[in-house]
Amino acid sequence: MALVYSTDGGRTCPVCRQAQADCRCKAQAQSAVLGNGQVRVRRETAGRKGKGVTVILGLPLTLDELTGVAKQLKAACGSGGTVKDGTVEIQGDHLDKVMQWLQKAGYSPKRAGG
C-alpha cells in the first residue's frame, strides 16, 4: 500500500516516497531522453475517425526539447499538433514537409508504414 500523506512532510510522491516539494521523479522524467535516435515519420488515421495525422517517432530529445520541435513543426506545416508519449503528432498529411524539415534540422528520418 502506497503512502499518500504523512504528518511530517504532507503529501508524498508515490514513486520515490519523498515529500512532493522534494520529489525528484518529475525532474528526472523531464531530463530523460525519450527517443531511441531512429527517427521515423508515418501517417496514421486509426482511432481518429478517418482524420489523418503525421506522427514523428524516435527523436532523441527530452520532453522540453520535443515540445519546442513540435512547435516549430506546427508552424512550418501551418497546422495544429501535440506531443504524446514521446511522439510528435501534426494534424493532417504533412509527410513530405516534415521529412524535409527534419533533414534540414540534421536528422535522418525514414518513412514508416505503407
Short mmCIF file of N, CA and C in Angstrom, two decimals:
data_model
loop_
_atom_site.label_atom_id
_atom_site.label_comp_id
_atom_site.label_asym_id
_atom_site.label_seq_id
_atom_site.Cartn_x
_atom_site.Cartn_y
_atom_site.Cartn_z
N MET A 1 0.84 -1.17 0.00
CA MET A 1 0.00 0.00 0.00
C MET A 1 0.89 1.23 0.00
N ALA A 2 0.57 2.21 -0.84
CA ALA A 2 1.40 3.40 -1.02
C ALA A 2 1.05 4.45 0.01
N LEU A 3 2.07 5.10 0.52
CA LEU A 3 1.89 6.20 1.45
C LEU A 3 1.45 7.43 0.68
N VAL A 4 0.32 8.02 1.07
CA VAL A 4 -0.21 9.16 0.35
C VAL A 4 -0.01 10.45 1.12
N TYR A 5 -0.09 10.39 2.45
CA TYR A 5 0.03 11.59 3.26
C TYR A 5 0.81 11.26 4.52
N SER A 6 1.68 12.13 4.89
CA SER A 6 2.44 11.97 6.12
C SER A 6 2.33 13.25 6.93
N THR A 7 2.19 13.13 8.24
CA THR A 7 2.08 14.33 9.08
C THR A 7 3.42 15.06 9.15
N ASP A 8 4.52 14.38 8.83
CA ASP A 8 5.83 15.03 8.87
C ASP A 8 6.03 15.99 7.70
N GLY A 9 5.70 15.56 6.51
CA GLY A 9 6.01 16.38 5.34
C GLY A 9 4.84 16.68 4.44
N GLY A 10 3.63 16.26 4.81
CA GLY A 10 2.48 16.50 3.95
C GLY A 10 2.36 15.42 2.89
N ARG A 11 1.90 15.78 1.71
CA ARG A 11 1.71 14.81 0.62
C ARG A 11 3.05 14.28 0.15
N THR A 12 3.06 12.99 -0.20
CA THR A 12 4.29 12.35 -0.66
C THR A 12 4.10 11.81 -2.06
N CYS A 13 5.20 11.68 -2.77
CA CYS A 13 5.21 11.10 -4.11
C CYS A 13 5.08 9.59 -3.99
N PRO A 14 4.17 8.96 -4.73
CA PRO A 14 4.01 7.51 -4.62
C PRO A 14 5.18 6.72 -5.20
N VAL A 15 6.01 7.35 -6.03
CA VAL A 15 7.12 6.64 -6.66
C VAL A 15 8.36 6.65 -5.78
N CYS A 16 8.80 7.85 -5.38
CA CYS A 16 10.04 7.94 -4.62
C CYS A 16 9.80 8.10 -3.11
N ARG A 17 8.56 8.26 -2.70
CA ARG A 17 8.15 8.38 -1.31
C ARG A 17 8.76 9.59 -0.60
N GLN A 18 9.14 10.60 -1.36
CA GLN A 18 9.62 11.85 -0.79
C GLN A 18 8.44 12.82 -0.71
N ALA A 19 8.60 13.87 0.08
CA ALA A 19 7.58 14.92 0.10
C ALA A 19 7.47 15.52 -1.29
N GLN A 20 6.27 15.93 -1.70
CA GLN A 20 6.10 16.43 -3.07
C GLN A 20 6.99 17.63 -3.36
N ALA A 21 7.31 18.42 -2.36
CA ALA A 21 8.21 19.55 -2.56
C ALA A 21 9.63 19.08 -2.87
N ASP A 22 10.00 17.90 -2.37
CA ASP A 22 11.35 17.36 -2.57
C ASP A 22 11.41 16.27 -3.63
N CYS A 23 10.31 16.01 -4.32
CA CYS A 23 10.24 14.93 -5.30
C CYS A 23 11.19 15.18 -6.46
N ARG A 24 11.93 14.13 -6.80
CA ARG A 24 12.89 14.23 -7.91
C ARG A 24 12.41 13.47 -9.14
N CYS A 25 11.31 12.78 -9.06
CA CYS A 25 10.80 11.97 -10.17
C CYS A 25 10.48 12.82 -11.38
N LYS A 26 9.79 13.93 -11.18
CA LYS A 26 9.41 14.79 -12.30
C LYS A 26 10.62 15.41 -12.97
N ALA A 27 11.60 15.82 -12.19
CA ALA A 27 12.81 16.40 -12.76
C ALA A 27 13.58 15.36 -13.57
N GLN A 28 13.64 14.13 -13.09
CA GLN A 28 14.32 13.07 -13.83
C GLN A 28 13.56 12.72 -15.10
N ALA A 29 12.24 12.73 -15.02
CA ALA A 29 11.44 12.40 -16.20
C ALA A 29 11.59 13.47 -17.28
N GLN A 30 11.70 14.73 -16.89
CA GLN A 30 11.84 15.80 -17.88
C GLN A 30 13.23 15.83 -18.49
N SER A 31 14.23 15.36 -17.76
CA SER A 31 15.59 15.39 -18.31
C SER A 31 15.95 14.10 -19.05
N ALA A 32 15.05 13.13 -19.06
CA ALA A 32 15.31 11.86 -19.74
C ALA A 32 15.09 11.99 -21.24
N VAL A 33 15.95 11.35 -22.02
CA VAL A 33 15.80 11.33 -23.47
C VAL A 33 14.73 10.32 -23.82
N LEU A 34 13.73 10.74 -24.62
CA LEU A 34 12.58 9.89 -24.89
C LEU A 34 12.76 8.98 -26.09
N GLY A 35 13.40 9.44 -27.15
CA GLY A 35 13.51 8.65 -28.37
C GLY A 35 14.76 7.80 -28.40
N ASN A 36 14.80 6.88 -29.37
CA ASN A 36 15.94 5.98 -29.49
C ASN A 36 16.93 6.43 -30.58
N GLY A 37 16.64 7.52 -31.27
CA GLY A 37 17.54 8.03 -32.30
C GLY A 37 17.19 7.60 -33.70
N GLN A 38 16.34 6.60 -33.86
CA GLN A 38 15.89 6.16 -35.18
C GLN A 38 14.61 6.93 -35.50
N VAL A 39 14.75 8.03 -36.22
CA VAL A 39 13.62 8.91 -36.49
C VAL A 39 12.76 8.31 -37.60
N ARG A 40 11.51 8.10 -37.30
CA ARG A 40 10.53 7.54 -38.24
C ARG A 40 9.37 8.50 -38.37
N VAL A 41 8.87 8.65 -39.58
CA VAL A 41 7.73 9.52 -39.86
C VAL A 41 6.67 8.67 -40.55
N ARG A 42 5.45 8.72 -40.04
CA ARG A 42 4.38 7.95 -40.66
C ARG A 42 3.06 8.71 -40.56
N ARG A 43 2.11 8.26 -41.37
CA ARG A 43 0.78 8.84 -41.38
C ARG A 43 -0.17 7.86 -40.72
N GLU A 44 -1.01 8.35 -39.81
CA GLU A 44 -1.95 7.49 -39.10
C GLU A 44 -3.36 8.04 -39.21
N THR A 45 -4.33 7.15 -39.29
CA THR A 45 -5.74 7.54 -39.22
C THR A 45 -6.48 6.72 -38.19
N ALA A 46 -5.86 5.67 -37.67
CA ALA A 46 -6.52 4.75 -36.75
C ALA A 46 -6.94 5.46 -35.47
N GLY A 47 -8.20 5.28 -35.09
CA GLY A 47 -8.69 5.84 -33.84
C GLY A 47 -8.98 7.32 -33.89
N ARG A 48 -9.01 7.89 -35.10
CA ARG A 48 -9.22 9.34 -35.23
C ARG A 48 -10.40 9.66 -36.14
N LYS A 49 -11.30 8.70 -36.31
CA LYS A 49 -12.50 8.87 -37.14
C LYS A 49 -12.15 9.29 -38.57
N GLY A 50 -11.08 8.71 -39.13
CA GLY A 50 -10.70 8.97 -40.51
C GLY A 50 -9.83 10.18 -40.72
N LYS A 51 -9.63 10.98 -39.70
CA LYS A 51 -8.78 12.17 -39.83
C LYS A 51 -7.32 11.75 -39.70
N GLY A 52 -6.50 12.15 -40.64
CA GLY A 52 -5.12 11.74 -40.65
C GLY A 52 -4.22 12.67 -39.86
N VAL A 53 -3.19 12.10 -39.25
CA VAL A 53 -2.15 12.87 -38.58
C VAL A 53 -0.80 12.33 -39.02
N THR A 54 0.20 13.19 -39.00
CA THR A 54 1.57 12.79 -39.28
C THR A 54 2.27 12.59 -37.94
N VAL A 55 2.84 11.42 -37.72
CA VAL A 55 3.45 11.06 -36.44
C VAL A 55 4.96 10.94 -36.62
N ILE A 56 5.71 11.60 -35.73
CA ILE A 56 7.17 11.53 -35.74
C ILE A 56 7.60 10.77 -34.50
N LEU A 57 8.32 9.67 -34.69
CA LEU A 57 8.76 8.80 -33.60
C LEU A 57 10.28 8.80 -33.51
N GLY A 58 10.80 8.57 -32.31
CA GLY A 58 12.22 8.29 -32.14
C GLY A 58 13.15 9.48 -32.07
N LEU A 59 12.63 10.70 -31.94
CA LEU A 59 13.53 11.85 -31.82
C LEU A 59 14.27 11.77 -30.49
N PRO A 60 15.61 11.81 -30.50
CA PRO A 60 16.37 11.68 -29.25
C PRO A 60 16.44 13.00 -28.48
N LEU A 61 15.30 13.40 -27.91
CA LEU A 61 15.19 14.68 -27.23
C LEU A 61 14.50 14.51 -25.88
N THR A 62 14.70 15.48 -24.99
CA THR A 62 13.95 15.50 -23.75
C THR A 62 12.55 16.04 -24.02
N LEU A 63 11.70 15.99 -23.01
CA LEU A 63 10.32 16.43 -23.19
C LEU A 63 10.25 17.91 -23.56
N ASP A 64 11.06 18.75 -22.92
CA ASP A 64 11.06 20.18 -23.24
C ASP A 64 11.54 20.44 -24.66
N GLU A 65 12.61 19.76 -25.07
CA GLU A 65 13.12 19.93 -26.42
C GLU A 65 12.13 19.42 -27.46
N LEU A 66 11.45 18.32 -27.14
CA LEU A 66 10.45 17.74 -28.04
C LEU A 66 9.28 18.70 -28.23
N THR A 67 8.89 19.38 -27.17
CA THR A 67 7.81 20.37 -27.25
C THR A 67 8.22 21.53 -28.14
N GLY A 68 9.47 21.96 -28.06
CA GLY A 68 9.96 23.04 -28.91
C GLY A 68 10.00 22.64 -30.38
N VAL A 69 10.43 21.41 -30.66
CA VAL A 69 10.47 20.91 -32.03
C VAL A 69 9.05 20.80 -32.57
N ALA A 70 8.12 20.35 -31.73
CA ALA A 70 6.73 20.24 -32.17
C ALA A 70 6.17 21.60 -32.53
N LYS A 71 6.51 22.61 -31.76
CA LYS A 71 6.04 23.97 -32.04
C LYS A 71 6.57 24.46 -33.39
N GLN A 72 7.84 24.20 -33.65
CA GLN A 72 8.44 24.61 -34.92
C GLN A 72 7.83 23.85 -36.10
N LEU A 73 7.58 22.56 -35.91
CA LEU A 73 6.97 21.76 -36.98
C LEU A 73 5.54 22.21 -37.26
N LYS A 74 4.79 22.54 -36.22
CA LYS A 74 3.42 23.02 -36.40
C LYS A 74 3.42 24.33 -37.19
N ALA A 75 4.37 25.20 -36.89
CA ALA A 75 4.46 26.47 -37.62
C ALA A 75 4.87 26.23 -39.08
N ALA A 76 5.79 25.30 -39.30
CA ALA A 76 6.24 25.01 -40.67
C ALA A 76 5.13 24.40 -41.51
N CYS A 77 4.28 23.60 -40.89
CA CYS A 77 3.20 22.93 -41.61
C CYS A 77 1.92 23.76 -41.63
N GLY A 78 1.83 24.75 -40.77
CA GLY A 78 0.63 25.57 -40.72
C GLY A 78 -0.58 24.84 -40.17
N SER A 79 -0.35 23.96 -39.20
CA SER A 79 -1.46 23.22 -38.62
C SER A 79 -1.19 22.97 -37.14
N GLY A 80 -2.15 22.36 -36.49
CA GLY A 80 -2.02 22.06 -35.07
C GLY A 80 -1.31 20.74 -34.84
N GLY A 81 -1.11 20.44 -33.59
CA GLY A 81 -0.46 19.19 -33.24
C GLY A 81 -0.23 19.10 -31.76
N THR A 82 0.41 18.01 -31.33
CA THR A 82 0.66 17.79 -29.91
C THR A 82 1.84 16.85 -29.72
N VAL A 83 2.27 16.73 -28.48
CA VAL A 83 3.29 15.76 -28.09
C VAL A 83 2.62 14.75 -27.18
N LYS A 84 2.66 13.47 -27.56
CA LYS A 84 2.06 12.40 -26.77
C LYS A 84 3.02 11.24 -26.65
N ASP A 85 3.31 10.84 -25.43
CA ASP A 85 4.12 9.64 -25.17
C ASP A 85 5.44 9.63 -25.93
N GLY A 86 6.11 10.75 -26.00
CA GLY A 86 7.40 10.81 -26.67
C GLY A 86 7.34 10.89 -28.18
N THR A 87 6.14 11.08 -28.74
CA THR A 87 5.98 11.25 -30.18
C THR A 87 5.38 12.61 -30.46
N VAL A 88 5.61 13.11 -31.66
CA VAL A 88 5.01 14.37 -32.10
C VAL A 88 3.93 14.04 -33.10
N GLU A 89 2.74 14.60 -32.91
CA GLU A 89 1.64 14.40 -33.84
C GLU A 89 1.28 15.74 -34.46
N ILE A 90 1.31 15.81 -35.79
CA ILE A 90 0.93 17.00 -36.54
C ILE A 90 -0.36 16.69 -37.28
N GLN A 91 -1.35 17.54 -37.13
CA GLN A 91 -2.65 17.29 -37.77
C GLN A 91 -2.53 17.42 -39.28
N GLY A 92 -3.07 16.44 -39.99
CA GLY A 92 -3.06 16.46 -41.45
C GLY A 92 -1.95 15.62 -42.04
N ASP A 93 -1.97 15.53 -43.36
CA ASP A 93 -0.97 14.75 -44.08
C ASP A 93 0.16 15.68 -44.53
N HIS A 94 1.19 15.79 -43.70
CA HIS A 94 2.33 16.68 -43.97
C HIS A 94 3.63 15.87 -44.01
N LEU A 95 3.56 14.68 -44.53
CA LEU A 95 4.70 13.77 -44.51
C LEU A 95 5.92 14.37 -45.21
N ASP A 96 5.73 14.91 -46.42
CA ASP A 96 6.86 15.46 -47.18
C ASP A 96 7.47 16.69 -46.49
N LYS A 97 6.62 17.58 -46.00
CA LYS A 97 7.12 18.78 -45.31
C LYS A 97 7.90 18.42 -44.06
N VAL A 98 7.38 17.47 -43.30
CA VAL A 98 8.05 17.06 -42.07
C VAL A 98 9.39 16.41 -42.38
N MET A 99 9.42 15.55 -43.41
CA MET A 99 10.67 14.89 -43.80
C MET A 99 11.73 15.93 -44.19
N GLN A 100 11.35 16.92 -44.99
CA GLN A 100 12.29 17.97 -45.39
C GLN A 100 12.77 18.77 -44.20
N TRP A 101 11.86 19.12 -43.29
CA TRP A 101 12.22 19.92 -42.12
C TRP A 101 13.19 19.16 -41.24
N LEU A 102 12.94 17.87 -41.03
CA LEU A 102 13.82 17.07 -40.18
C LEU A 102 15.20 16.90 -40.81
N GLN A 103 15.26 16.77 -42.14
CA GLN A 103 16.56 16.67 -42.81
C GLN A 103 17.36 17.96 -42.66
N LYS A 104 16.68 19.09 -42.79
CA LYS A 104 17.36 20.38 -42.61
C LYS A 104 17.82 20.57 -41.17
N ALA A 105 17.09 19.98 -40.23
CA ALA A 105 17.45 20.09 -38.81
C ALA A 105 18.58 19.13 -38.41
N GLY A 106 19.02 18.28 -39.34
CA GLY A 106 20.15 17.42 -39.06
C GLY A 106 19.81 15.99 -38.70
N TYR A 107 18.57 15.62 -38.80
CA TYR A 107 18.16 14.23 -38.54
C TYR A 107 18.15 13.46 -39.85
N SER A 108 18.12 12.15 -39.76
CA SER A 108 17.98 11.33 -40.96
C SER A 108 16.69 10.52 -40.82
N PRO A 109 15.55 11.15 -41.15
CA PRO A 109 14.27 10.46 -40.98
C PRO A 109 14.01 9.42 -42.07
N LYS A 110 13.22 8.44 -41.71
CA LYS A 110 12.80 7.41 -42.65
C LYS A 110 11.29 7.31 -42.61
N ARG A 111 10.69 7.01 -43.74
CA ARG A 111 9.25 6.80 -43.79
C ARG A 111 8.93 5.44 -43.19
N ALA A 112 7.88 5.41 -42.42
CA ALA A 112 7.43 4.15 -41.81
C ALA A 112 6.00 3.90 -42.23
N GLY A 113 5.61 2.67 -42.29
CA GLY A 113 4.24 2.33 -42.68
C GLY A 113 4.10 2.28 -44.19
N GLY A 114 2.84 2.10 -44.63
CA GLY A 114 2.60 1.93 -46.06
C GLY A 114 2.21 3.11 -46.76
#
